[in-house]
Coordinates of C-alpha atoms in Angstrom, one line a residue:
X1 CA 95.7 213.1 56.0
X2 CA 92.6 213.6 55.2
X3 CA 91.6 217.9 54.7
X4 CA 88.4 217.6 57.7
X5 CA 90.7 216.0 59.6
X6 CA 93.9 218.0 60.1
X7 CA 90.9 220.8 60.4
X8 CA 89.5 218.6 63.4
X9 CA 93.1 218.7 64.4
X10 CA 92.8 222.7 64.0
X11 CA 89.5 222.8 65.8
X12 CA 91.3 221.1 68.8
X13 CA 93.8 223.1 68.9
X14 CA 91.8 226.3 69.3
X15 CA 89.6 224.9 71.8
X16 CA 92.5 224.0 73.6
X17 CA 93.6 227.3 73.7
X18 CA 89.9 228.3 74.4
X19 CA 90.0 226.5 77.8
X20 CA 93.1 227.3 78.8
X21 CA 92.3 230.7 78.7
X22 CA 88.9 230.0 81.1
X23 CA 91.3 228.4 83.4
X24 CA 93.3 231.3 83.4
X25 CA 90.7 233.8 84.5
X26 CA 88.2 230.9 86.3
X27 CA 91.6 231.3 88.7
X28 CA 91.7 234.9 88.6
X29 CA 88.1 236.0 89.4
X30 CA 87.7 232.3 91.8
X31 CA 90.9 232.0 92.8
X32 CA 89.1 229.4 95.5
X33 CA 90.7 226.4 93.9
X34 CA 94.3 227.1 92.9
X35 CA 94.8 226.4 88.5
X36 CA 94.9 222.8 87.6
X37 CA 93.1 221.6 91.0
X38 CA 89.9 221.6 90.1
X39 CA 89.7 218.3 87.5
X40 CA 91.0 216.5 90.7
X41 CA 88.9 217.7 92.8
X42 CA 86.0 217.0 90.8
X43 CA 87.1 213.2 90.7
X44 CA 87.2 213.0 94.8
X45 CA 83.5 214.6 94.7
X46 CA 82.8 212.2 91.8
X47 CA 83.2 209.1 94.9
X48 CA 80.8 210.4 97.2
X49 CA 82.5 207.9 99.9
X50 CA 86.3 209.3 99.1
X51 CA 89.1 207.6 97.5
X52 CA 92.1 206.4 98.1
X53 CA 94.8 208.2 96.0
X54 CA 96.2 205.4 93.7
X55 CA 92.8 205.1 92.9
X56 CA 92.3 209.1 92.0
X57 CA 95.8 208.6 89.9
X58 CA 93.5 205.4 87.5
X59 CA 90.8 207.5 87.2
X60 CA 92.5 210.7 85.8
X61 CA 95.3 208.9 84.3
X62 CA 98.1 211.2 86.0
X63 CA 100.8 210.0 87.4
X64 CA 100.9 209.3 91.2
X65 CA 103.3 211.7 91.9
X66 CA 101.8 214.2 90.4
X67 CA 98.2 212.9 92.3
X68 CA 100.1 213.2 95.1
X69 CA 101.0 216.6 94.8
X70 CA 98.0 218.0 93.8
X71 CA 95.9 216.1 96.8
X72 CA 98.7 218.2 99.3
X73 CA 98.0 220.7 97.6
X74 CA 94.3 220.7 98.2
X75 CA 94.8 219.3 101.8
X76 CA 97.0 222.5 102.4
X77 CA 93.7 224.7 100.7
X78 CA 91.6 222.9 103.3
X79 CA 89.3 221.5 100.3
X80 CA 90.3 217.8 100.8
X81 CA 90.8 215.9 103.8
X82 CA 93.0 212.5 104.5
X83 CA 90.6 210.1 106.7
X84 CA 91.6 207.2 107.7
X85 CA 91.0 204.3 105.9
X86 CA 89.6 201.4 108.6
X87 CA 91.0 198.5 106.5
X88 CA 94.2 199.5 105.9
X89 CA 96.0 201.3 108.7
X90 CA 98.2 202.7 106.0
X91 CA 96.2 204.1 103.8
X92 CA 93.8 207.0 103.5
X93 CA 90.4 207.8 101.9
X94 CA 90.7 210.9 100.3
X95 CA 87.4 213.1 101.1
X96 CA 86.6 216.9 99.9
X97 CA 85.4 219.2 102.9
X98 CA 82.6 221.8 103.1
X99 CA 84.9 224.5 102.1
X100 CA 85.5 222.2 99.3
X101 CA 82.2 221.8 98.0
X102 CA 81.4 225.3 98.3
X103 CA 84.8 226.1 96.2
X104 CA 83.0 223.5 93.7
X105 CA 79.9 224.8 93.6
X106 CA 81.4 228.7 93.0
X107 CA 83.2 227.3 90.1
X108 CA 80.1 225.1 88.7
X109 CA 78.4 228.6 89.2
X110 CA 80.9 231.0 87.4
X111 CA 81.4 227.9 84.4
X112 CA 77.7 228.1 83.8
X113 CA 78.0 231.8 83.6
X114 CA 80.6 232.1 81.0
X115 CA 78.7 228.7 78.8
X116 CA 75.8 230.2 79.4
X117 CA 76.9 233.6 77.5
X118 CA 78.5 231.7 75.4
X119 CA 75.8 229.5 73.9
X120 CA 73.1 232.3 74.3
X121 CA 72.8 232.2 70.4
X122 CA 72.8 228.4 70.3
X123 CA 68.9 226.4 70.3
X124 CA 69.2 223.5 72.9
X125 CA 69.7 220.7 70.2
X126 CA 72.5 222.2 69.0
X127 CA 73.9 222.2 72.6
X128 CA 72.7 218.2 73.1
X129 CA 74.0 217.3 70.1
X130 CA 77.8 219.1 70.2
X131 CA 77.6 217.6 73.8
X132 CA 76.9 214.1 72.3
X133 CA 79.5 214.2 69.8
X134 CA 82.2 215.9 72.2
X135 CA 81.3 212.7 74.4
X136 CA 81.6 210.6 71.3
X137 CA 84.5 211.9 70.6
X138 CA 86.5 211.9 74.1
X139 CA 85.4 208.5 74.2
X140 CA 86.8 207.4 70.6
X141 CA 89.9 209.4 71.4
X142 CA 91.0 207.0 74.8
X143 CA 89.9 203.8 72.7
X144 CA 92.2 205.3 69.7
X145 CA 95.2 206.0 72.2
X146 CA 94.5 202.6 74.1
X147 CA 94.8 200.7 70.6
X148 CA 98.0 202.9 69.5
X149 CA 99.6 202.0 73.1
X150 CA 98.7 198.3 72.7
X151 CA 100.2 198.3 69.5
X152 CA 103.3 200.2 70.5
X153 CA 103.8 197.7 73.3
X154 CA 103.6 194.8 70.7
X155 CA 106.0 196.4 68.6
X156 CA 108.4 196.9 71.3
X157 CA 108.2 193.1 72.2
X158 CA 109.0 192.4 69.0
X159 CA 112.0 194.5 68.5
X160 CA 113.3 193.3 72.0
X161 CA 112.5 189.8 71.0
X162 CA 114.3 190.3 68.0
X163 CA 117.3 191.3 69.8

């Protein structure tokens, strides 16, 4: 492995570590929106019309039980709401409440406080440009993952079909 990038690797790791660590007081000082929560909630905001919650479970690539679980637990914090979806009498559109986007907007609010101390030293093209390559990056990461799980699929078929 090439030296820049096991300290990539490195890099990750303490950013990792880094955001973790704003999680963990982002829940103590705005304990609004319980740990973990908030990514999902973000995604029902993202679809101004609601979602249904398969659909929440494609776009953040969890589970459905574990969407499921987090979306009660958000109904039971009286940030998301189950409306009733008219096409489909047993499903629900997913739909985050007032006291929702105000839980949203406190943590956009105490976010930009912490980035904000934190890249007081930076000039704003160093902030464009790490936010352009961290996009970069995210994105080359899924395509990465996608082609190593396409691959390990094939592979599989091919042991199976060697059986």
């Amino acid at each position: 492995m090439d030296d820049s990038v096991r300290d990539l690797g490195l890099r990750l790791q303490d950013l990792g570590r880094s955001v973790r660590l704003l999680r963990q007081r982002r829940a103590v000082e705005r304990p609004a929106v319980p740990v973990g929560l908030v990514g999902i909630l973000l995604q029902i905001d993202r679809l101004a019309t609601g979602c249904h919650a398969r659909e929440l479970a494609a776009r953040t690539r969890l589970d459905p039980s574990t969407v499921s679980r987090a979306v009660a637990a958000l109904v039971s914090h009286g940030l998301v709401e189950r409306r009733p979806d008219p096409t489909d009498k047993r499903a629900s559109f997913l739909a985050v409440t007032p006291a929702g986007r105000a839980a949203l907007s406190d943590t956009y609010g105490w976010y930009g406080e912490v980035l904000a101390k934190a890249l007081a030293t930076w000039t704003p093209g160093e902030v464009t440009a790490f936010t352009a390559a961290l996009d970069r990056l995210t994105r080359d990461i899924e395509v990465a993952l996608a082609t190593h799980e396409t691959a390990a699929l094939a592979n599989n078929d091919n042991l199976e079909a060697a059986r």
